[in-house]
N, CA, C and O atoms as a GROMACS GRO file, in nm:
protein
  328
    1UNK      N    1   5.938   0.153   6.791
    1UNK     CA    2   6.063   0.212   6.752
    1UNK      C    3   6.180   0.130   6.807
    1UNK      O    4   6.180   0.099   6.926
    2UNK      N    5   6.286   0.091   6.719
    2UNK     CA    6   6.374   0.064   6.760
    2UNK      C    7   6.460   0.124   6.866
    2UNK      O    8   6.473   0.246   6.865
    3UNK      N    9   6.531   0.039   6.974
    3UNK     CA   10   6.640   0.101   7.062
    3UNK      C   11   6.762   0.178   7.022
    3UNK      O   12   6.829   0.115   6.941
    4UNK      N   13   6.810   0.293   7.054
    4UNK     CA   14   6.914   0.392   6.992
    4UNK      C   15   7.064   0.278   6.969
    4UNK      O   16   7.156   0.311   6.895
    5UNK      N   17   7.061   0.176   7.030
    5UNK     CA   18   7.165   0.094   6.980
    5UNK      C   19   7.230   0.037   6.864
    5UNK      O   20   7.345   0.042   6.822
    6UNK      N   21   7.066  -0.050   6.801
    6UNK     CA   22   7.044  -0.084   6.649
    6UNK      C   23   7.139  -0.014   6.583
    6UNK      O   24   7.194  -0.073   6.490
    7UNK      N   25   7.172   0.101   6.610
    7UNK     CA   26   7.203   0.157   6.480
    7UNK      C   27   7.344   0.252   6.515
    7UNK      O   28   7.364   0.341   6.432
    8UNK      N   29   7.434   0.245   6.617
    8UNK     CA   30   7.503   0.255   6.643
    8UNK      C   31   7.610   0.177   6.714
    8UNK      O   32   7.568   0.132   6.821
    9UNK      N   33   7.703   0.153   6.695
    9UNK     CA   34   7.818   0.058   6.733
    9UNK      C   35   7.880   0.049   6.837
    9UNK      O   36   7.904  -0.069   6.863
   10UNK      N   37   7.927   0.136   6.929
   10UNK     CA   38   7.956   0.160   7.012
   10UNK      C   39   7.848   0.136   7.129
   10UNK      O   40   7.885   0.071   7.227
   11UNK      N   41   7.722   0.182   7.124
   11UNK     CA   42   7.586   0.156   7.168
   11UNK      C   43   7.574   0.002   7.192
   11UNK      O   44   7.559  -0.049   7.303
   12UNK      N   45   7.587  -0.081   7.040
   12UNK     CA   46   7.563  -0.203   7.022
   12UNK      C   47   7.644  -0.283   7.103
   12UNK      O   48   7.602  -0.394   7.133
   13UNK      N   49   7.797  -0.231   7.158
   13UNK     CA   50   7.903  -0.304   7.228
   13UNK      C   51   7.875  -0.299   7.398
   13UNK      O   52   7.903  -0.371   7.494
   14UNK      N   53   7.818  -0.200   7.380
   14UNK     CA   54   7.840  -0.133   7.549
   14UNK      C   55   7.661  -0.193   7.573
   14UNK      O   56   7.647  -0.226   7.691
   15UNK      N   57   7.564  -0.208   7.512
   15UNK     CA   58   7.473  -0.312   7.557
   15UNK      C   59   7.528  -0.452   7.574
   15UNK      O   60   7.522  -0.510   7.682
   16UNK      N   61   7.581  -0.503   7.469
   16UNK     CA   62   7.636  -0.633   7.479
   16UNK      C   63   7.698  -0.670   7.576
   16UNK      O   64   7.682  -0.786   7.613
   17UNK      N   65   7.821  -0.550   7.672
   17UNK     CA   66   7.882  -0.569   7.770
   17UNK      C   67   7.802  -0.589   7.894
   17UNK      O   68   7.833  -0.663   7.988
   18UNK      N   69   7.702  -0.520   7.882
   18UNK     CA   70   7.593  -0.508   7.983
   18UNK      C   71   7.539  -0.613   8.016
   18UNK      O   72   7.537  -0.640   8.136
   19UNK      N   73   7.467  -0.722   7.901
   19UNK     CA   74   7.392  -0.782   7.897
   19UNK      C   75   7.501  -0.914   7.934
   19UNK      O   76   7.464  -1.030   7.953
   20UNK      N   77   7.622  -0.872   7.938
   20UNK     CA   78   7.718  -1.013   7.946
   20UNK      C   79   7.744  -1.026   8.068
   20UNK      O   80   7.776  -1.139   8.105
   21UNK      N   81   7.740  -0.933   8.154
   21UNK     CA   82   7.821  -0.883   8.285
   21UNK      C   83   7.650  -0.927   8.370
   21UNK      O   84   7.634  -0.967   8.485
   22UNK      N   85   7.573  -0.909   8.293
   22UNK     CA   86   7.376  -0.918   8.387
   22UNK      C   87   7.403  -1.097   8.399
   22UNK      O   88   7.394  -1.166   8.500
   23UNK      N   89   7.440  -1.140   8.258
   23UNK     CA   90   7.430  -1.291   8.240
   23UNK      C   91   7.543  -1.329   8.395
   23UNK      O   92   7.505  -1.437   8.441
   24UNK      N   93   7.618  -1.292   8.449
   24UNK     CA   94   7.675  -1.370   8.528
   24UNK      C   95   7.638  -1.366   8.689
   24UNK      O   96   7.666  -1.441   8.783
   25UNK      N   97   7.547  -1.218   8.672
   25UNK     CA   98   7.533  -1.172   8.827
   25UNK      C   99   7.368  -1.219   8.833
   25UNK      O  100   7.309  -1.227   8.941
   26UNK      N  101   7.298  -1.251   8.696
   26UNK     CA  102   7.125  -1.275   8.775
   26UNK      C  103   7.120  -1.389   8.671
   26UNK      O  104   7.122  -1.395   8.548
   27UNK      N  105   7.110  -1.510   8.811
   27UNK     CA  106   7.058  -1.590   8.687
   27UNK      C  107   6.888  -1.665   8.646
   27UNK      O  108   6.839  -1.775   8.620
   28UNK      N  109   6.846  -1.517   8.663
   28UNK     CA  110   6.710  -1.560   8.535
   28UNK      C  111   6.756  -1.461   8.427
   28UNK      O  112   6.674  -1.429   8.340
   29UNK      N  113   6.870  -1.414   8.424
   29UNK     CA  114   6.915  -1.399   8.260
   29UNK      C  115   6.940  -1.480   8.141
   29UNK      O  116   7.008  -1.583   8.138
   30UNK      N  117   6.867  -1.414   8.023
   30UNK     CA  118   6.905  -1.527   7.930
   30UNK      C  119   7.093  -1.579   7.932
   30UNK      O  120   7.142  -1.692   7.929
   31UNK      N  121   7.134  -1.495   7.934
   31UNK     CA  122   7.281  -1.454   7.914
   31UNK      C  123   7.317  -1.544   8.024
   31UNK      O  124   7.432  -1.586   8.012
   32UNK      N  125   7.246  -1.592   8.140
   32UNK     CA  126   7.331  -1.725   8.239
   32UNK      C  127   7.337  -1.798   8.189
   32UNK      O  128   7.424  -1.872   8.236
   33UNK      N  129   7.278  -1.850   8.082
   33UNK     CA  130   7.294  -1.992   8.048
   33UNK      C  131   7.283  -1.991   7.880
   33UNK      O  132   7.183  -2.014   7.813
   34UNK      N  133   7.408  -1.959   7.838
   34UNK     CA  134   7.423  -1.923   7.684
   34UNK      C  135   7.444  -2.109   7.618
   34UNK      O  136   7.449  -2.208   7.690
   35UNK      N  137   7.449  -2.108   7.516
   35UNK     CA  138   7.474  -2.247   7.410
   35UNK      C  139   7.612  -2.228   7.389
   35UNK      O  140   7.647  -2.135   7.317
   36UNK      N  141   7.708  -2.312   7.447
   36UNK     CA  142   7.835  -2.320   7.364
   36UNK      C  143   7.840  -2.439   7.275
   36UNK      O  144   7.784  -2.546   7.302
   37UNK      N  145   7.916  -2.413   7.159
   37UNK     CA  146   7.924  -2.521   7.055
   37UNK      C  147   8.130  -2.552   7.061
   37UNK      O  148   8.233  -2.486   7.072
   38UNK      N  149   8.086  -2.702   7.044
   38UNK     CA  150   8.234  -2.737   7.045
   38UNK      C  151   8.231  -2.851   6.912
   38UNK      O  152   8.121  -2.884   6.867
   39UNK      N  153   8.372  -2.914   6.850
   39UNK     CA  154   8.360  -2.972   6.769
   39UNK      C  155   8.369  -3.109   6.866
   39UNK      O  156   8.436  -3.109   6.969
   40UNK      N  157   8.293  -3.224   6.818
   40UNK     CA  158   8.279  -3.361   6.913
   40UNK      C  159   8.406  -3.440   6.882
   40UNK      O  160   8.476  -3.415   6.784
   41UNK      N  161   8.435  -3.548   6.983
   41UNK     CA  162   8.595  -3.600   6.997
   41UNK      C  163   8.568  -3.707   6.860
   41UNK      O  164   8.657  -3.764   6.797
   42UNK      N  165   8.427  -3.716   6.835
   42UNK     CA  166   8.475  -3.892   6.779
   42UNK      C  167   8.378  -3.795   6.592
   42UNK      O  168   8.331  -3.880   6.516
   43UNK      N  169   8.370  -3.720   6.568
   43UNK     CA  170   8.330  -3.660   6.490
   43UNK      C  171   8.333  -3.477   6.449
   43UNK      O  172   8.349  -3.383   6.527
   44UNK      N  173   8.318  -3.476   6.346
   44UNK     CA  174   8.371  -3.322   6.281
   44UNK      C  175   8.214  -3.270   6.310
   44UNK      O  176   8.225  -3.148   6.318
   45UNK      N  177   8.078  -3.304   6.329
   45UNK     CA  178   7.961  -3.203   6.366
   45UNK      C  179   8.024  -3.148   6.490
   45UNK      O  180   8.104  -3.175   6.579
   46UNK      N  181   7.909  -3.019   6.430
   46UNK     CA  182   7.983  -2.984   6.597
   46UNK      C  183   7.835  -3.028   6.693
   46UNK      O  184   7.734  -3.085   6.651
   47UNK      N  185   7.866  -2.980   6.832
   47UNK     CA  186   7.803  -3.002   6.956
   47UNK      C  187   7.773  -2.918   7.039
   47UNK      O  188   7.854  -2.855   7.107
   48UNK      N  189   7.613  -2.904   7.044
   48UNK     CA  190   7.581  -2.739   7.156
   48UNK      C  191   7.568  -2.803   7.267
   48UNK      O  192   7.527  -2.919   7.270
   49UNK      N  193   7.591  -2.758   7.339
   49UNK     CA  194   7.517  -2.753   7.504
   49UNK      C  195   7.495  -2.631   7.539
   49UNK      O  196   7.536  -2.532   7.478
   50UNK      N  197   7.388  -2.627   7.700
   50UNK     CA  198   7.442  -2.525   7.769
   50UNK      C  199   7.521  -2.516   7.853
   50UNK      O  200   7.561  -2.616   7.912
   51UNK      N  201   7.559  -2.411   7.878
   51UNK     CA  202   7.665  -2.378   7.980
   51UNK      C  203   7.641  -2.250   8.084
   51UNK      O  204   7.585  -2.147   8.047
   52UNK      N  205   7.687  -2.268   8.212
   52UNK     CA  206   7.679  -2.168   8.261
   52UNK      C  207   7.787  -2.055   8.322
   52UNK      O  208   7.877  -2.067   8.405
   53UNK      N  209   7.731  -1.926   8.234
   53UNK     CA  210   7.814  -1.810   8.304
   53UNK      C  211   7.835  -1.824   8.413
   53UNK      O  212   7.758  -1.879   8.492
   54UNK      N  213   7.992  -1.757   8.451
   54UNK     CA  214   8.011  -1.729   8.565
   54UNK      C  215   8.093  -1.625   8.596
   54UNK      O  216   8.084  -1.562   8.700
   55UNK      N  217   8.172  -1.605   8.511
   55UNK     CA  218   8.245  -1.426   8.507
   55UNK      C  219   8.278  -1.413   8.380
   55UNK      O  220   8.304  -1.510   8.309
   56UNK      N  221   8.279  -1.274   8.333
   56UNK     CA  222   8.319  -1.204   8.251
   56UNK      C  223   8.413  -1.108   8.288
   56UNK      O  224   8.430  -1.079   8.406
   57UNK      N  225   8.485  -1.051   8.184
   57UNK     CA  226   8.616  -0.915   8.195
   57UNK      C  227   8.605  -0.886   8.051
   57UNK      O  228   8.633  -0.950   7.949
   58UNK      N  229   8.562  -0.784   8.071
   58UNK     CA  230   8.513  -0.746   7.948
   58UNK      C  231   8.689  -0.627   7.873
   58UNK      O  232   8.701  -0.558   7.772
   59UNK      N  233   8.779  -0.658   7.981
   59UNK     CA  234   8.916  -0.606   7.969
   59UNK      C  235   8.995  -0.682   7.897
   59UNK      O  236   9.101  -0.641   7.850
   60UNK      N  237   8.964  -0.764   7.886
   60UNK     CA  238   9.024  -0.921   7.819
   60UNK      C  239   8.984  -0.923   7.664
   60UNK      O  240   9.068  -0.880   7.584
   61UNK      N  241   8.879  -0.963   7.623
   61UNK     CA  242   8.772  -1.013   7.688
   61UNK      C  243   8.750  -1.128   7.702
   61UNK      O  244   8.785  -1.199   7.608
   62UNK      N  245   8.694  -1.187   7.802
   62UNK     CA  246   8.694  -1.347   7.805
   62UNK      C  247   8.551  -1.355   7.917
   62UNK      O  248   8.491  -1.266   7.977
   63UNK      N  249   8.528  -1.526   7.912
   63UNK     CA  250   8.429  -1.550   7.981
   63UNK      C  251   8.457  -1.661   8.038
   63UNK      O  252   8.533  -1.733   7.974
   64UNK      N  253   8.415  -1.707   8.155
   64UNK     CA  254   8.433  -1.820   8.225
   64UNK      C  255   8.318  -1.846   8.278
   64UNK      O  256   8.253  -1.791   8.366
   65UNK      N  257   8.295  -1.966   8.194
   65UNK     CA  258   8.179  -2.108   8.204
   65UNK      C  259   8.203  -2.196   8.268
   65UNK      O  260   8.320  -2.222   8.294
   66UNK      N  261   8.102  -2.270   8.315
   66UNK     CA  262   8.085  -2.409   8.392
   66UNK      C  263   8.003  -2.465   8.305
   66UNK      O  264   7.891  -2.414   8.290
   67UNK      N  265   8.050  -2.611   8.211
   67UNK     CA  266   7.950  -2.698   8.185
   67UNK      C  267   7.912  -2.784   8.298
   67UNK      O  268   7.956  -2.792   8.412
   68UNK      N  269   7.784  -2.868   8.212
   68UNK     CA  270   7.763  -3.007   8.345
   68UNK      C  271   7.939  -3.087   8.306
   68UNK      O  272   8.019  -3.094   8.212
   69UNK      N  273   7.924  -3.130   8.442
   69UNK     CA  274   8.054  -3.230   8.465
   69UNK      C  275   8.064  -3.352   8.438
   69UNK      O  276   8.154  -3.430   8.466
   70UNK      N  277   7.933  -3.374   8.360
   70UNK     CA  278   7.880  -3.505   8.309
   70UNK      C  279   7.897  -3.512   8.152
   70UNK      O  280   7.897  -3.620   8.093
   71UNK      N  281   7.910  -3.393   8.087
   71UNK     CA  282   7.896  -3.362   7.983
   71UNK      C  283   8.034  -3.357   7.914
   71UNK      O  284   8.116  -3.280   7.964
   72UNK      N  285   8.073  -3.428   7.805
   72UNK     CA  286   8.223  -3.414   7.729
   72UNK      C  287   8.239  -3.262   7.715
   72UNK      O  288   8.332  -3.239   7.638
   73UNK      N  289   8.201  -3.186   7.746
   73UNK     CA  290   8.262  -3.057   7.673
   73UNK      C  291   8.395  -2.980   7.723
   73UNK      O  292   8.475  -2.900   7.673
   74UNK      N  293   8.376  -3.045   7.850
   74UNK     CA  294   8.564  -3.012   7.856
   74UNK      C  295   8.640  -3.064   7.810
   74UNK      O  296   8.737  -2.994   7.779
   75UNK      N  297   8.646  -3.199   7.781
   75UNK     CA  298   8.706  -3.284   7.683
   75UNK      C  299   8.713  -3.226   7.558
   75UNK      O  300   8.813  -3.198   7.491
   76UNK      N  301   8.604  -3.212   7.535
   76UNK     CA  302   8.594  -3.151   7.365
   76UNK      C  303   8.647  -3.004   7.351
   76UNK      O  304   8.707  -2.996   7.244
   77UNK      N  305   8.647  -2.893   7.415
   77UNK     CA  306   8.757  -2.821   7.448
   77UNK      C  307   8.929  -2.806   7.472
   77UNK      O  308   9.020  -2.731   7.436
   78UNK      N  309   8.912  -2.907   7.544
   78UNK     CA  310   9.082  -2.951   7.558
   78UNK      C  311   9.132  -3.019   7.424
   78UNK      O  312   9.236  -2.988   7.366
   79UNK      N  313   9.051  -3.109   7.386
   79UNK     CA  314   9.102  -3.162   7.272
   79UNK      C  315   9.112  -3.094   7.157
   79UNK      O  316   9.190  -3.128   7.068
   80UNK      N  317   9.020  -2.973   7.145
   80UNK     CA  318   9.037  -2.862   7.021
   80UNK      C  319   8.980  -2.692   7.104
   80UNK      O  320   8.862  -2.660   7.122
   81UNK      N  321   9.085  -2.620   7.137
   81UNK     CA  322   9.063  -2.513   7.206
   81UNK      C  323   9.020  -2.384   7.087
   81UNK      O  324   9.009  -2.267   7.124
   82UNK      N  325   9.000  -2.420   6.957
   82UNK     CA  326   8.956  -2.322   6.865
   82UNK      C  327   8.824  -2.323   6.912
   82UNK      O  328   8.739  -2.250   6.861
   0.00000   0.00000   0.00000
């Protein structure tokens, strides 16, 4: 049987919040280390990496990641913040 969420909206948000707020406090959550996609500096594909959670405010809502520091994606962020 499906979870009472599936099928309600409010349910579906307030897991999601849950599961966003778990991603920053345990990290053997999937949710620590989500895929962000950015568009690349020298091309229109875009570009996944991972990244790692590190707070959420779900008052906002917003999230604050750490990529590797090796990795263009702050670059590729700064250069297109959509």
């Amino acid at each position: 049987k499906a979870p009472s969420f599936y099928d309600d909206l409010e349910e579906t948000r307030a897991e999601a919040l849950m599961l966003l707020a778990r991603g920053v406090a345990d990290r053997r959550s999937p949710f620590h280390t989500p895929t962000l996609a950015t568009i690349g500096l020298s091309s229109a594909h875009p570009r996944l990496r991972t990244v790692v959670l590190r707070a959420f405010d779900p008052a906002r809502p917003s999230l604050r990641f750490h990529p590797d520091r090796r990795s263009q994606k702050s670059v590729e962020i700064r250069s297109n913040p959509q």
